[in-house]
Amino acid sequence: MSNDKQVDSGRRVLLGATCVAGGAVGLGTAGVLVSTFQPSEKAKAAGAPVEVSVAGMAPGEMKTVEWRGKPVWILKRSPEMLASLKSTTDDVADPNSERNPGELTPDYARNEYRSIKPEYLVAVGICSHLGCSPTSKFTAGPQPNLPDDWAGGFICPCHGSTFDLAGRVFKNVPAPDNLQVPRHMFVGDNLIVGKDEKGEA
């Protein structure tokens, strides 16, 4: 009598099919698991550049858009507002935006206006002290909580830090740095926040 067992071909086929099916399920599960580590479309959109039309903005008008969960101000400065920046240069802490230039001010905005086009200030509306959002105080002259020679700008209501109309922080206030100017570029009458000729921020 032979010790050789007879091969059950039906059982062998069933075993092979089970292995193939199990492997396919395993690969599918791994694919789903890996895909959960990818950022969602909503998350991608939250970090994407923001495009806004600046056509028709009047001098002195300010728009606010949200970029990466932060308010970004777009202020169209009047000729008087631009002229006021000459009077504040000696009173601000970093007039030439030399502190943290890579983080706070792109090279194309390192000028007295901190902008590509002098009339447009584009700045993140978050105080560099503790992250409060300053409020606009564009009217010049004496008023509560501001110096008598106030030329217009922004004041942080939390701790009193003040910024001029280029987002430059005044000396001797809690905030250490100018407001951030994000990467931006103009395409026709549209402003793109979070992107410039070098790429996305």
PDB file of C-alpha atoms in Angstrom:
ATOM      1  CA  MET A   1       0.000   0.000   0.000  1.00  0.00           C
ATOM      2  CA  SER A   2       1.374   3.377  -0.976  1.00  0.00           C
ATOM      3  CA  ASN A   3       1.898   6.119   1.653  1.00  0.00           C
ATOM      4  CA  ASP A   4       1.381   8.748  -0.935  1.00  0.00           C
ATOM      5  CA  LYS A   5      -1.768  10.672  -0.306  1.00  0.00           C
ATOM      6  CA  GLN A   6      -3.874  11.437  -3.165  1.00  0.00           C
ATOM      7  CA  VAL A   7      -4.020  15.128  -3.995  1.00  0.00           C
ATOM      8  CA  ASP A   8      -7.444  16.643  -3.636  1.00  0.00           C
ATOM      9  CA  SER A   9      -7.374  19.067  -6.564  1.00  0.00           C
ATOM     10  CA  GLY A  10     -10.672  20.689  -5.590  1.00  0.00           C
ATOM     11  CA  ARG A  11      -9.349  21.497  -2.155  1.00  0.00           C
ATOM     12  CA  ARG A  12      -6.164  22.927  -3.600  1.00  0.00           C
ATOM     13  CA  VAL A  13      -8.099  25.270  -5.898  1.00  0.00           C
ATOM     14  CA  LEU A  14     -10.273  26.413  -2.999  1.00  0.00           C
ATOM     15  CA  LEU A  15      -7.191  27.104  -0.856  1.00  0.00           C
ATOM     16  CA  GLY A  16      -5.540  29.092  -3.642  1.00  0.00           C
ATOM     17  CA  ALA A  17      -8.666  31.127  -4.276  1.00  0.00           C
ATOM     18  CA  THR A  18      -8.975  31.917  -0.574  1.00  0.00           C
ATOM     19  CA  CYS A  19      -5.377  33.166  -0.427  1.00  0.00           C
ATOM     20  CA  VAL A  20      -5.841  35.386  -3.459  1.00  0.00           C
ATOM     21  CA  ALA A  21      -9.082  36.835  -2.060  1.00  0.00           C
ATOM     22  CA  GLY A  22      -7.468  37.434   1.347  1.00  0.00           C
ATOM     23  CA  GLY A  23      -4.518  39.209  -0.249  1.00  0.00           C
ATOM     24  CA  ALA A  24      -6.815  41.443  -2.274  1.00  0.00           C
ATOM     25  CA  VAL A  25      -8.781  42.413   0.816  1.00  0.00           C
ATOM     26  CA  GLY A  26      -5.535  43.122   2.686  1.00  0.00           C
ATOM     27  CA  LEU A  27      -4.230  45.368  -0.084  1.00  0.00           C
ATOM     28  CA  GLY A  28      -7.542  47.194  -0.268  1.00  0.00           C
ATOM     29  CA  THR A  29      -7.549  47.766   3.475  1.00  0.00           C
ATOM     30  CA  ALA A  30      -3.960  49.028   3.404  1.00  0.00           C
ATOM     31  CA  GLY A  31      -4.871  51.419   0.606  1.00  0.00           C
ATOM     32  CA  VAL A  32      -7.773  52.838   2.594  1.00  0.00           C
ATOM     33  CA  LEU A  33      -5.568  53.142   5.688  1.00  0.00           C
ATOM     34  CA  VAL A  34      -2.841  55.006   3.776  1.00  0.00           C
ATOM     35  CA  SER A  35      -5.406  57.333   2.206  1.00  0.00           C
ATOM     36  CA  THR A  36      -6.589  58.406   5.681  1.00  0.00           C
ATOM     37  CA  PHE A  37      -3.149  59.943   6.260  1.00  0.00           C
ATOM     38  CA  GLN A  38      -3.550  62.228   3.250  1.00  0.00           C
ATOM     39  CA  PRO A  39      -4.952  65.742   3.878  1.00  0.00           C
ATOM     40  CA  SER A  40      -8.619  66.021   3.027  1.00  0.00           C
ATOM     41  CA  GLU A  41      -9.848  68.218   0.213  1.00  0.00           C
ATOM     42  CA  LYS A  42     -11.215  70.581   2.856  1.00  0.00           C
ATOM     43  CA  ALA A  43      -7.810  70.785   4.533  1.00  0.00           C
ATOM     44  CA  LYS A  44      -6.109  71.397   1.199  1.00  0.00           C
ATOM     45  CA  ALA A  45      -8.602  74.146   0.407  1.00  0.00           C
ATOM     46  CA  ALA A  46      -8.011  75.767   3.820  1.00  0.00           C
ATOM     47  CA  GLY A  47      -4.339  76.310   2.968  1.00  0.00           C
ATOM     48  CA  ALA A  48      -4.876  77.281  -0.640  1.00  0.00           C
ATOM     49  CA  PRO A  49      -4.248  80.774  -2.003  1.00  0.00           C
ATOM     50  CA  VAL A  50      -7.193  83.166  -1.919  1.00  0.00           C
ATOM     51  CA  GLU A  51      -8.099  85.340  -4.893  1.00  0.00           C
ATOM     52  CA  VAL A  52     -10.040  88.548  -4.456  1.00  0.00           C
ATOM     53  CA  SER A  53     -10.975  91.380  -6.784  1.00  0.00           C
ATOM     54  CA  VAL A  54      -9.663  94.808  -5.864  1.00  0.00           C
ATOM     55  CA  ALA A  55     -11.400  96.512  -8.767  1.00  0.00           C
ATOM     56  CA  GLY A  56     -13.540  99.402  -7.656  1.00  0.00           C
ATOM     57  CA  MET A  57     -12.045  99.761  -4.182  1.00  0.00           C
ATOM     58  CA  ALA A  58     -12.203 103.361  -3.055  1.00  0.00           C
ATOM     59  CA  PRO A  59      -9.253 105.105  -1.394  1.00  0.00           C
ATOM     60  CA  GLY A  60      -9.454 104.430   2.332  1.00  0.00           C
ATOM     61  CA  GLU A  61     -11.539 101.265   1.847  1.00  0.00           C
ATOM     62  CA  MET A  62     -10.417  98.033   3.470  1.00  0.00           C
ATOM     63  CA  LYS A  63     -11.460  94.473   2.697  1.00  0.00           C
ATOM     64  CA  THR A  64     -10.789  91.469   4.881  1.00  0.00           C
ATOM     65  CA  VAL A  65     -10.388  87.955   3.503  1.00  0.00           C
ATOM     66  CA  GLU A  66      -9.625  84.750   5.327  1.00  0.00           C
ATOM     67  CA  TRP A  67      -6.458  82.860   4.466  1.00  0.00           C
ATOM     68  CA  ARG A  68      -5.367  79.833   6.446  1.00  0.00           C
ATOM     69  CA  GLY A  69      -7.815  80.765   9.177  1.00  0.00           C
ATOM     70  CA  LYS A  70      -6.335  84.240   9.582  1.00  0.00           C
ATOM     71  CA  PRO A  71      -7.761  87.627   8.596  1.00  0.00           C
ATOM     72  CA  VAL A  72      -5.861  89.340   5.814  1.00  0.00           C
ATOM     73  CA  TRP A  73      -6.461  93.034   5.348  1.00  0.00           C
ATOM     74  CA  ILE A  74      -6.422  94.676   1.955  1.00  0.00           C
ATOM     75  CA  LEU A  75      -6.324  98.427   2.444  1.00  0.00           C
ATOM     76  CA  LYS A  76      -6.399 100.798  -0.497  1.00  0.00           C
ATOM     77  CA  ARG A  77      -4.543 103.785   0.883  1.00  0.00           C
ATOM     78  CA  SER A  78      -5.366 107.316  -0.142  1.00  0.00           C
ATOM     79  CA  PRO A  79      -2.620 109.793  -1.089  1.00  0.00           C
ATOM     80  CA  GLU A  80      -2.966 111.293   2.405  1.00  0.00           C
ATOM     81  CA  MET A  81      -2.524 107.884   4.003  1.00  0.00           C
ATOM     82  CA  LEU A  82       0.607 107.258   1.943  1.00  0.00           C
ATOM     83  CA  ALA A  83       1.996 110.668   2.902  1.00  0.00           C
ATOM     84  CA  SER A  84       1.460 109.882   6.596  1.00  0.00           C
ATOM     85  CA  LEU A  85       4.011 107.092   6.411  1.00  0.00           C
ATOM     86  CA  LYS A  86       6.822 109.605   6.051  1.00  0.00           C
ATOM     87  CA  SER A  87       5.820 111.166   9.363  1.00  0.00           C
ATOM     88  CA  THR A  88       5.814 107.836  11.228  1.00  0.00           C
ATOM     89  CA  THR A  89       9.104 106.408   9.976  1.00  0.00           C
ATOM     90  CA  ASP A  90      11.127 107.815  12.883  1.00  0.00           C
ATOM     91  CA  ASP A  91       8.608 106.520  15.450  1.00  0.00           C
ATOM     92  CA  VAL A  92       8.332 102.889  14.358  1.00  0.00           C
ATOM     93  CA  ALA A  93      10.594 100.132  15.663  1.00  0.00           C
ATOM     94  CA  ASP A  94      11.476  98.471  12.367  1.00  0.00           C
ATOM     95  CA  PRO A  95      10.975 101.023   9.592  1.00  0.00           C
ATOM     96  CA  ASN A  96      12.737  98.979   6.920  1.00  0.00           C
ATOM     97  CA  SER A  97      11.222  95.605   7.862  1.00  0.00           C
ATOM     98  CA  GLU A  98      14.609  94.076   8.656  1.00  0.00           C
ATOM     99  CA  ARG A  99      13.403  91.807  11.479  1.00  0.00           C
ATOM    100  CA  ASN A 100      12.513  88.269  10.419  1.00  0.00           C
ATOM    101  CA  PRO A 101      12.355  89.317   6.770  1.00  0.00           C
ATOM    102  CA  GLY A 102      11.751  85.805   5.458  1.00  0.00           C
ATOM    103  CA  GLU A 103       8.805  85.310   7.797  1.00  0.00           C
ATOM    104  CA  LEU A 104       7.248  88.766   8.036  1.00  0.00           C
ATOM    105  CA  THR A 105       8.002  90.659   4.848  1.00  0.00           C
ATOM    106  CA  PRO A 106       8.709  89.305   1.343  1.00  0.00           C
ATOM    107  CA  ASP A 107      11.589  91.057  -0.383  1.00  0.00           C
ATOM    108  CA  TYR A 108       9.262  92.869  -2.803  1.00  0.00           C
ATOM    109  CA  ALA A 109       7.494  94.532   0.167  1.00  0.00           C
ATOM    110  CA  ARG A 110      10.602  95.682   2.019  1.00  0.00           C
ATOM    111  CA  ASN A 111      10.064  99.337   1.231  1.00  0.00           C
ATOM    112  CA  GLU A 112       8.500 102.263   3.076  1.00  0.00           C
ATOM    113  CA  TYR A 113       5.014 101.218   1.961  1.00  0.00           C
ATOM    114  CA  ARG A 114       5.558  97.494   2.643  1.00  0.00           C
ATOM    115  CA  SER A 115       3.750  96.673  -0.559  1.00  0.00           C
ATOM    116  CA  ILE A 116       4.055  95.866  -4.240  1.00  0.00           C
ATOM    117  CA  LYS A 117       1.788  98.720  -5.271  1.00  0.00           C
ATOM    118  CA  PRO A 118       2.073 101.692  -2.895  1.00  0.00           C
ATOM    119  CA  GLU A 119      -1.685 102.181  -2.621  1.00  0.00           C
ATOM    120  CA  TYR A 120      -2.384  98.598  -1.485  1.00  0.00           C
ATOM    121  CA  LEU A 121      -1.398  97.328   1.940  1.00  0.00           C
ATOM    122  CA  VAL A 122      -1.819  93.561   2.258  1.00  0.00           C
ATOM    123  CA  ALA A 123      -1.231  92.412   5.839  1.00  0.00           C
ATOM    124  CA  VAL A 124      -2.242  89.635   8.196  1.00  0.00           C
ATOM    125  CA  GLY A 125      -4.461  91.254  10.824  1.00  0.00           C
ATOM    126  CA  ILE A 126      -2.888  89.483  13.790  1.00  0.00           C
ATOM    127  CA  CYS A 127      -0.879  91.373  16.395  1.00  0.00           C
ATOM    128  CA  SER A 128       2.697  90.113  16.771  1.00  0.00           C
ATOM    129  CA  HIS A 129       2.365  90.262  20.562  1.00  0.00           C
ATOM    130  CA  LEU A 130      -0.193  87.643  21.619  1.00  0.00           C
ATOM    131  CA  GLY A 131      -2.206  87.072  18.477  1.00  0.00           C
ATOM    132  CA  CYS A 132      -5.091  89.489  19.022  1.00  0.00           C
ATOM    133  CA  SER A 133      -6.666  91.214  16.051  1.00  0.00           C
ATOM    134  CA  PRO A 134      -6.014  94.973  15.933  1.00  0.00           C
ATOM    135  CA  THR A 135      -8.737  97.378  14.886  1.00  0.00           C
ATOM    136  CA  SER A 136      -8.486 100.120  12.312  1.00  0.00           C
ATOM    137  CA  LYS A 137      -8.104 103.730  13.446  1.00  0.00           C
ATOM    138  CA  PHE A 138      -7.701 105.558  10.176  1.00  0.00           C
ATOM    139  CA  THR A 139      -8.781 108.986  11.375  1.00  0.00           C
ATOM    140  CA  ALA A 140      -5.799 111.185  12.231  1.00  0.00           C
ATOM    141  CA  GLY A 141      -5.598 113.421  15.278  1.00  0.00           C
ATOM    142  CA  PRO A 142      -6.162 113.193  19.032  1.00  0.00           C
ATOM    143  CA  GLN A 143      -8.536 110.485  20.256  1.00  0.00           C
ATOM    144  CA  PRO A 144      -8.850 108.160  23.252  1.00  0.00           C
ATOM    145  CA  ASN A 145      -5.992 105.696  23.826  1.00  0.00           C
ATOM    146  CA  LEU A 146      -3.892 107.180  21.028  1.00  0.00           C
ATOM    147  CA  PRO A 147      -1.191 109.851  20.926  1.00  0.00           C
ATOM    148  CA  ASP A 148      -2.245 113.380  20.011  1.00  0.00           C
ATOM    149  CA  ASP A 149      -0.155 113.284  16.842  1.00  0.00           C
ATOM    150  CA  TRP A 150      -1.810 110.084  15.644  1.00  0.00           C
ATOM    151  CA  ALA A 151      -1.471 109.830  11.866  1.00  0.00           C
ATOM    152  CA  GLY A 152      -3.808 106.892  11.366  1.00  0.00           C
ATOM    153  CA  GLY A 153      -3.170 103.176  11.592  1.00  0.00           C
ATOM    154  CA  PHE A 154      -4.184 100.259  13.771  1.00  0.00           C
ATOM    155  CA  ILE A 155      -4.410  99.643  17.508  1.00  0.00           C
ATOM    156  CA  CYS A 156      -4.563  96.312  19.282  1.00  0.00           C
ATOM    157  CA  PRO A 157      -7.340  96.596  21.896  1.00  0.00           C
ATOM    158  CA  CYS A 158      -5.814  93.887  24.110  1.00  0.00           C
ATOM    159  CA  HIS A 159      -2.559  95.551  25.152  1.00  0.00           C
ATOM    160  CA  GLY A 160      -2.438  98.820  23.260  1.00  0.00           C
ATOM    161  CA  SER A 161       0.141  98.041  20.590  1.00  0.00           C
ATOM    162  CA  THR A 162      -0.088 100.442  17.685  1.00  0.00           C
ATOM    163  CA  PHE A 163       0.857 100.114  14.025  1.00  0.00           C
ATOM    164  CA  ASP A 164       1.022 102.685  11.262  1.00  0.00           C
ATOM    165  CA  LEU A 165      -0.735 102.433   7.918  1.00  0.00           C
ATOM    166  CA  ALA A 166       2.016 100.137   6.609  1.00  0.00           C
ATOM    167  CA  GLY A 167       1.590  97.730   9.530  1.00  0.00           C
ATOM    168  CA  ARG A 168       4.866  98.907  11.099  1.00  0.00           C
ATOM    169  CA  VAL A 169       4.861  98.599  14.869  1.00  0.00           C
ATOM    170  CA  PHE A 170       5.535 101.722  16.913  1.00  0.00           C
ATOM    171  CA  LYS A 171       8.377 101.826  19.429  1.00  0.00           C
ATOM    172  CA  ASN A 172       7.791 101.058  23.115  1.00  0.00           C
ATOM    173  CA  VAL A 173       4.662  98.952  22.746  1.00  0.00           C
ATOM    174  CA  PRO A 174       4.197  95.275  23.704  1.00  0.00           C
ATOM    175  CA  ALA A 175       4.201  93.951  20.126  1.00  0.00           C
ATOM    176  CA  PRO A 176       7.753  93.143  19.011  1.00  0.00           C
ATOM    177  CA  ASP A 177       7.319  93.063  15.234  1.00  0.00           C
ATOM    178  CA  ASN A 178       5.534  94.551  12.291  1.00  0.00           C
ATOM    179  CA  LEU A 179       2.387  92.902  11.018  1.00  0.00           C
ATOM    180  CA  GLN A 180       3.071  90.074   8.617  1.00  0.00           C
ATOM    181  CA  VAL A 181       2.826  90.796   4.924  1.00  0.00           C
ATOM    182  CA  PRO A 182       1.929  87.468   3.317  1.00  0.00           C
ATOM    183  CA  ARG A 183       3.183  86.413  -0.066  1.00  0.00           C
ATOM    184  CA  HIS A 184       0.880  87.907  -2.638  1.00  0.00           C
ATOM    185  CA  MET A 185       0.684  88.991  -6.234  1.00  0.00           C
ATOM    186  CA  PHE A 186      -1.576  90.964  -8.522  1.00  0.00           C
ATOM    187  CA  VAL A 187      -3.072  89.487 -11.676  1.00  0.00           C
ATOM    188  CA  GLY A 188      -4.964  92.239 -13.435  1.00  0.00           C
ATOM    189  CA  ASP A 189      -7.559  93.567 -11.002  1.00  0.00           C
ATOM    190  CA  ASN A 190      -7.299  90.497  -8.813  1.00  0.00           C
ATOM    191  CA  LEU A 191      -5.099  89.993  -5.787  1.00  0.00           C
ATOM    192  CA  ILE A 192      -3.907  86.502  -4.913  1.00  0.00           C
ATOM    193  CA  VAL A 193      -3.015  86.028  -1.244  1.00  0.00           C
ATOM    194  CA  GLY A 194      -0.702  83.148  -0.352  1.00  0.00           C
ATOM    195  CA  LYS A 195       1.072  82.920  -3.672  1.00  0.00           C
ATOM    196  CA  ASP A 196       3.618  84.916  -5.644  1.00  0.00           C
ATOM    197  CA  GLU A 197       5.891  84.398  -8.618  1.00  0.00           C
ATOM    198  CA  LYS A 198       8.050  82.051  -6.509  1.00  0.00           C
ATOM    199  CA  GLY A 199       5.141  79.766  -5.630  1.00  0.00           C
ATOM    200  CA  GLU A 200       2.708  79.238  -2.810  1.00  0.00           C
ATOM    201  CA  ALA A 201       3.479  80.241   0.753  1.00  0.00           C
TER     202      ALA A 201
END
